């Protein structure tokens, strides 16, 4: 009887069933999509972190940058002597490549690595040196021409001195390119921890223990493509030619790796002049529970260092990923909550209205001996099934919505650490600073921190499905409770109320 | 057998107190056919509520056989309604979404009868009111007279001791009214029911053994 009656009611009152179910369905679908997308954003954050710091890195040790002393440039300096370059046709071509510590990062003594490795609870630790290679390439006019022009004032009627010649436009102009890429020096023997643990080989081979002291380099596959370099080519880093032995790409799809070029640590140190210096230590803890204790331990051992855990680092992920994350967690949450509350209210109001409309029906059932509990159960059962229908429709809608998000697959960028540094035009100075607090050259350059592009994937997890089913049941029960409460209060004598 | 002693029922309506029944004392022996008449608002339906265990009097005692209807808790009253009392209403009061057969079955739901037994007895009850072939129709597909027959089958399927009807022919034309009254009278005669019918219609009242008149809550015998 319960199921017969239930079936007949839902089929016989299709409009009410449809309104309640559609309201629930929309709310459930929205909650599912928001939940799934925010999981996707979290995964993307993890992917960015992984590509920058590596898999299995529990703690990262670095030193916070200190502003450079007065008059000291934060970026690389290019200094050309009077005889630098080769002069042809009144213009001088100069080219220089410099490797220096990335702006915004501070180097510290390699000995700290040994201190960290010596601590209890450290499973592995490896050091990296984060550098930026800047190449200056340019053509300058012969400045002696203009000097002559000023010394010899032209006499009346005479032709003015010939305009300066040479330079890239043949009229005394100058042109130069500043090109930069990020370089990461790492110990080829301990690639298991650190940035290279989150990469897979795209071509050639990775750095091996025997590469220490060898002029070999591994390139980010994406960078190699843009720079038109391949395994077997050479790349000029700080004036030294390195043989490219391999290219790597991120294991998390579509994210770039931590740096453009990877070199053996010792060579990176000597070429950049950062002998015995490192910029970051990646630490793997022996157990996940010990991370907090280990963090304190390292901070004690290295008072000047900044020790960050993965969750600290997650907070530092910036860029559109961070705004996506806050958009989802704020706006998405509130909108879906509002729709959910609206859907619940609609379900409750329609259920109460339905019970009121059926006053005589329920009064009659009570008059012929149905117990209060039996009538309430019938009302609650109807609401529960309406909720479940809404849940089923919502589940389908939600899955379609998540599928659509994945179909669009928005790409979001995230960078970890300090933001991109943009400088204004620095003028025609011969000393140029690429980024850094001391002022900048035109254009934007990535800071020492790395950035990555991640395609947002909204996963369908068990919890997404469980939320949908849970909400459907909750919505049905809440509406059923209100409807049942209304039905319980009906007097059996209502059955005798004269018909209008 | 019904026993009513000094029964009064008052309703508190906003500020006024309405006395629907005023010190009613009477007995109705088992198997009697009683007609209750009176002007509108006189208290007919209120009296029927007392007899049908739908409500309790404000003052006084109502008993059906051994059962003290005026003092039992709601759950017990529901049980008595389920087993011993059949109702027929002016508006038929069928469940609109259920078929005729299922409507009759609802009366057996609180008695814990098995589904097969329920179906068999409901089919039999529908047959006894002449609607054996209409079990699969919903109320909106039936005429007023047919709907009231379904309601009578629903009231009788549990084989009650008492059948209470509140203007059972009020919504029907004269021919159908007589058919329904013939049916009720026949059932009363065959089954030894106590049949109490509230009616405005003196043609209906004339068929009763006993006629009660109720005006302003006070009952008089005619
Ligand atoms: N639930 C209630 N609340 C307040 N007053 C009520 C209630 N039920 C009935 N009354 C009042 O009690 C009085 C008797 O009503 P009752 O329904 O018994 O009359 P009736 O004789 O059945 O009239 P009708 O012939 O119109 O059906 C009326 O004045 C009515 O307004
Ligand atoms: Mg009445």
PDB file of C-alpha atoms in Angstrom, chain A residues 328-454:
ATOM      1  CA  UNK A 328      35.673  29.054  -6.262  1.00  0.00           C
ATOM      2  CA  UNK A 329      35.971  28.957  -2.523  1.00  0.00           C
ATOM      3  CA  UNK A 330      34.131  32.226  -1.996  1.00  0.00           C
ATOM      4  CA  UNK A 331      31.713  33.037  -4.786  1.00  0.00           C
ATOM      5  CA  UNK A 332      31.129  29.432  -5.819  1.00  0.00           C
ATOM      6  CA  UNK A 333      30.517  28.344  -2.272  1.00  0.00           C
ATOM      7  CA  UNK A 334      28.098  31.160  -1.541  1.00  0.00           C
ATOM      8  CA  UNK A 335      26.184  30.838  -4.792  1.00  0.00           C
ATOM      9  CA  UNK A 336      25.779  27.107  -4.383  1.00  0.00           C
ATOM     10  CA  UNK A 337      24.805  27.527  -0.745  1.00  0.00           C
ATOM     11  CA  UNK A 338      22.215  30.141  -1.708  1.00  0.00           C
ATOM     12  CA  UNK A 339      20.764  27.927  -4.429  1.00  0.00           C
ATOM     13  CA  UNK A 340      20.769  25.007  -2.020  1.00  0.00           C
ATOM     14  CA  UNK A 341      18.903  26.967   0.642  1.00  0.00           C
ATOM     15  CA  UNK A 342      16.436  28.184  -2.008  1.00  0.00           C
ATOM     16  CA  UNK A 343      15.885  24.633  -3.234  1.00  0.00           C
ATOM     17  CA  UNK A 344      15.338  23.361   0.301  1.00  0.00           C
ATOM     18  CA  UNK A 345      12.897  26.196   0.991  1.00  0.00           C
ATOM     19  CA  UNK A 346      11.000  25.502  -2.230  1.00  0.00           C
ATOM     20  CA  UNK A 347      10.828  21.812  -1.338  1.00  0.00           C
ATOM     21  CA  UNK A 348       9.621  22.618   2.191  1.00  0.00           C
ATOM     22  CA  UNK A 349       7.022  25.179   1.068  1.00  0.00           C
ATOM     23  CA  UNK A 350       5.643  22.989  -1.698  1.00  0.00           C
ATOM     24  CA  UNK A 351       5.482  20.001   0.612  1.00  0.00           C
ATOM     25  CA  UNK A 352       3.638  21.967   3.305  1.00  0.00           C
ATOM     26  CA  UNK A 353       1.346  23.454   0.680  1.00  0.00           C
ATOM     27  CA  UNK A 354       0.725  19.983  -0.710  1.00  0.00           C
ATOM     28  CA  UNK A 355      -0.200  18.642   2.717  1.00  0.00           C
ATOM     29  CA  UNK A 356      -2.516  21.607   3.324  1.00  0.00           C
ATOM     30  CA  UNK A 357      -4.203  21.014  -0.017  1.00  0.00           C
ATOM     31  CA  UNK A 358      -4.700  17.391   0.976  1.00  0.00           C
ATOM     32  CA  UNK A 359      -6.140  18.201   4.411  1.00  0.00           C
ATOM     33  CA  UNK A 360      -9.370  16.339   3.709  1.00  0.00           C
ATOM     34  CA  UNK A 361      -7.487  13.382   2.220  1.00  0.00           C
ATOM     35  CA  UNK A 362      -5.272  12.911   5.257  1.00  0.00           C
ATOM     36  CA  UNK A 363      -8.191  13.671   7.597  1.00  0.00           C
ATOM     37  CA  UNK A 364     -10.159  10.902   5.887  1.00  0.00           C
ATOM     38  CA  UNK A 365      -7.295   8.422   6.200  1.00  0.00           C
ATOM     39  CA  UNK A 366      -7.034   9.241   9.896  1.00  0.00           C
ATOM     40  CA  UNK A 367     -10.841   8.946  10.228  1.00  0.00           C
ATOM     41  CA  UNK A 368     -10.788   5.441   8.784  1.00  0.00           C
ATOM     42  CA  UNK A 369      -8.129   4.413  11.271  1.00  0.00           C
ATOM     43  CA  UNK A 370      -4.705   5.274   9.828  1.00  0.00           C
ATOM     44  CA  UNK A 371      -2.336   6.100  12.652  1.00  0.00           C
ATOM     45  CA  UNK A 372      -0.569   9.439  12.796  1.00  0.00           C
ATOM     46  CA  UNK A 373       2.763   7.744  12.192  1.00  0.00           C
ATOM     47  CA  UNK A 374       1.482   5.992   9.089  1.00  0.00           C
ATOM     48  CA  UNK A 375       0.239   9.281   7.569  1.00  0.00           C
ATOM     49  CA  UNK A 376       3.450  11.129   8.478  1.00  0.00           C
ATOM     50  CA  UNK A 377       5.481   8.266   7.021  1.00  0.00           C
ATOM     51  CA  UNK A 378       3.568   8.514   3.773  1.00  0.00           C
ATOM     52  CA  UNK A 379       4.231  12.274   3.509  1.00  0.00           C
ATOM     53  CA  UNK A 380       7.907  11.866   4.406  1.00  0.00           C
ATOM     54  CA  UNK A 381       8.246   8.989   1.948  1.00  0.00           C
ATOM     55  CA  UNK A 382       6.858  11.123  -0.864  1.00  0.00           C
ATOM     56  CA  UNK A 383       9.294  13.941  -0.055  1.00  0.00           C
ATOM     57  CA  UNK A 384      12.218  11.573   0.186  1.00  0.00           C
ATOM     58  CA  UNK A 385      11.461  10.095  -3.220  1.00  0.00           C
ATOM     59  CA  UNK A 386      11.016  13.585  -4.696  1.00  0.00           C
ATOM     60  CA  UNK A 387      14.411  14.467  -3.231  1.00  0.00           C
ATOM     61  CA  UNK A 388      15.940  11.315  -4.671  1.00  0.00           C
ATOM     62  CA  UNK A 389      14.470  12.013  -8.109  1.00  0.00           C
ATOM     63  CA  UNK A 390      15.954  15.507  -7.824  1.00  0.00           C
ATOM     64  CA  UNK A 391      19.216  13.915  -6.720  1.00  0.00           C
ATOM     65  CA  UNK A 392      19.291  11.566  -9.700  1.00  0.00           C
ATOM     66  CA  UNK A 393      18.529  14.381 -12.157  1.00  0.00           C
ATOM     67  CA  UNK A 394      21.021  16.620 -10.322  1.00  0.00           C
ATOM     68  CA  UNK A 395      23.688  13.921 -10.479  1.00  0.00           C
ATOM     69  CA  UNK A 396      23.266  13.696 -14.246  1.00  0.00           C
ATOM     70  CA  UNK A 397      23.195  17.505 -14.601  1.00  0.00           C
ATOM     71  CA  UNK A 398      26.235  17.836 -12.368  1.00  0.00           C
ATOM     72  CA  UNK A 399      28.195  15.211 -14.290  1.00  0.00           C
ATOM     73  CA  UNK A 400      27.290  16.949 -17.555  1.00  0.00           C
ATOM     74  CA  UNK A 401      28.420  20.257 -16.037  1.00  0.00           C
ATOM     75  CA  UNK A 402      31.727  18.782 -14.847  1.00  0.00           C
ATOM     76  CA  UNK A 403      32.175  17.175 -18.247  1.00  0.00           C
ATOM     77  CA  UNK A 404      31.614  20.593 -19.849  1.00  0.00           C
ATOM     78  CA  UNK A 405      34.209  22.188 -17.556  1.00  0.00           C
ATOM     79  CA  UNK A 406      36.697  19.502 -18.551  1.00  0.00           C
ATOM     80  CA  UNK A 407      35.780  19.952 -22.208  1.00  0.00           C
ATOM     81  CA  UNK A 408      36.553  23.676 -22.014  1.00  0.00           C
ATOM     82  CA  UNK A 409      39.604  22.818 -19.871  1.00  0.00           C
ATOM     83  CA  UNK A 410      40.551  26.352 -18.913  1.00  0.00           C
ATOM     84  CA  UNK A 411      44.282  26.928 -18.598  1.00  0.00           C
ATOM     85  CA  UNK A 412      45.273  28.759 -15.506  1.00  0.00           C
ATOM     86  CA  UNK A 413      48.668  30.066 -14.682  1.00  0.00           C
ATOM     87  CA  UNK A 414      50.195  29.947 -11.277  1.00  0.00           C
ATOM     88  CA  UNK A 415      53.525  31.053  -9.976  1.00  0.00           C
ATOM     89  CA  UNK A 416      55.077  30.225  -6.723  1.00  0.00           C
ATOM     90  CA  UNK A 417      57.200  32.548  -4.697  1.00  0.00           C
ATOM     91  CA  UNK A 418      57.609  36.222  -5.515  1.00  0.00           C
ATOM     92  CA  UNK A 419      55.663  37.684  -8.380  1.00  0.00           C
ATOM     93  CA  UNK A 420      56.862  38.578 -11.828  1.00  0.00           C
ATOM     94  CA  UNK A 421      59.007  41.689 -11.682  1.00  0.00           C
ATOM     95  CA  UNK A 422      58.273  44.349 -14.240  1.00  0.00           C
ATOM     96  CA  UNK A 423      60.610  47.234 -14.756  1.00  0.00           C
ATOM     97  CA  UNK A 424      60.304  50.492 -16.682  1.00  0.00           C
ATOM     98  CA  UNK A 425      62.692  51.382 -19.493  1.00  0.00           C
ATOM     99  CA  UNK A 426      66.064  51.889 -17.987  1.00  0.00           C
ATOM    100  CA  UNK A 427      67.458  54.175 -20.659  1.00  0.00           C
ATOM    101  CA  UNK A 428      70.552  53.660 -22.778  1.00  0.00           C
ATOM    102  CA  UNK A 429      72.834  52.717 -19.987  1.00  0.00           C
ATOM    103  CA  UNK A 430      75.628  50.370 -20.489  1.00  0.00           C
ATOM    104  CA  UNK A 431      74.964  48.824 -17.130  1.00  0.00           C
ATOM    105  CA  UNK A 432      71.781  46.967 -17.203  1.00  0.00           C
ATOM    106  CA  UNK A 433      69.800  45.402 -14.494  1.00  0.00           C
ATOM    107  CA  UNK A 434      67.444  42.639 -15.210  1.00  0.00           C
ATOM    108  CA  UNK A 435      64.723  42.869 -12.604  1.00  0.00           C
ATOM    109  CA  UNK A 436      65.610  43.098  -8.999  1.00  0.00           C
ATOM    110  CA  UNK A 437      64.927  45.827  -6.495  1.00  0.00           C
ATOM    111  CA  UNK A 438      67.552  48.162  -7.958  1.00  0.00           C
ATOM    112  CA  UNK A 439      65.410  49.177 -10.921  1.00  0.00           C
ATOM    113  CA  UNK A 440      64.860  47.404 -14.157  1.00  0.00           C
ATOM    114  CA  UNK A 441      65.251  47.201 -17.806  1.00  0.00           C
ATOM    115  CA  UNK A 442      62.216  47.328 -20.103  1.00  0.00           C
ATOM    116  CA  UNK A 443      59.882  44.422 -20.109  1.00  0.00           C
ATOM    117  CA  UNK A 444      59.056  41.817 -17.590  1.00  0.00           C
ATOM    118  CA  UNK A 445      61.272  39.046 -16.496  1.00  0.00           C
ATOM    119  CA  UNK A 446      60.425  36.075 -14.422  1.00  0.00           C
ATOM    120  CA  UNK A 447      61.868  36.306 -10.994  1.00  0.00           C
ATOM    121  CA  UNK A 448      63.739  33.529  -9.322  1.00  0.00           C
ATOM    122  CA  UNK A 449      60.457  31.906  -8.537  1.00  0.00           C
ATOM    123  CA  UNK A 450      59.045  29.626 -11.170  1.00  0.00           C
ATOM    124  CA  UNK A 451      55.690  29.690 -12.773  1.00  0.00           C
ATOM    125  CA  UNK A 452      53.674  27.020 -14.458  1.00  0.00           C
ATOM    126  CA  UNK A 453      50.649  26.757 -16.672  1.00  0.00           C
ATOM    127  CA  UNK A 454      48.154  24.123 -15.581  1.00  0.00           C
TER     128      UNK A 454
END
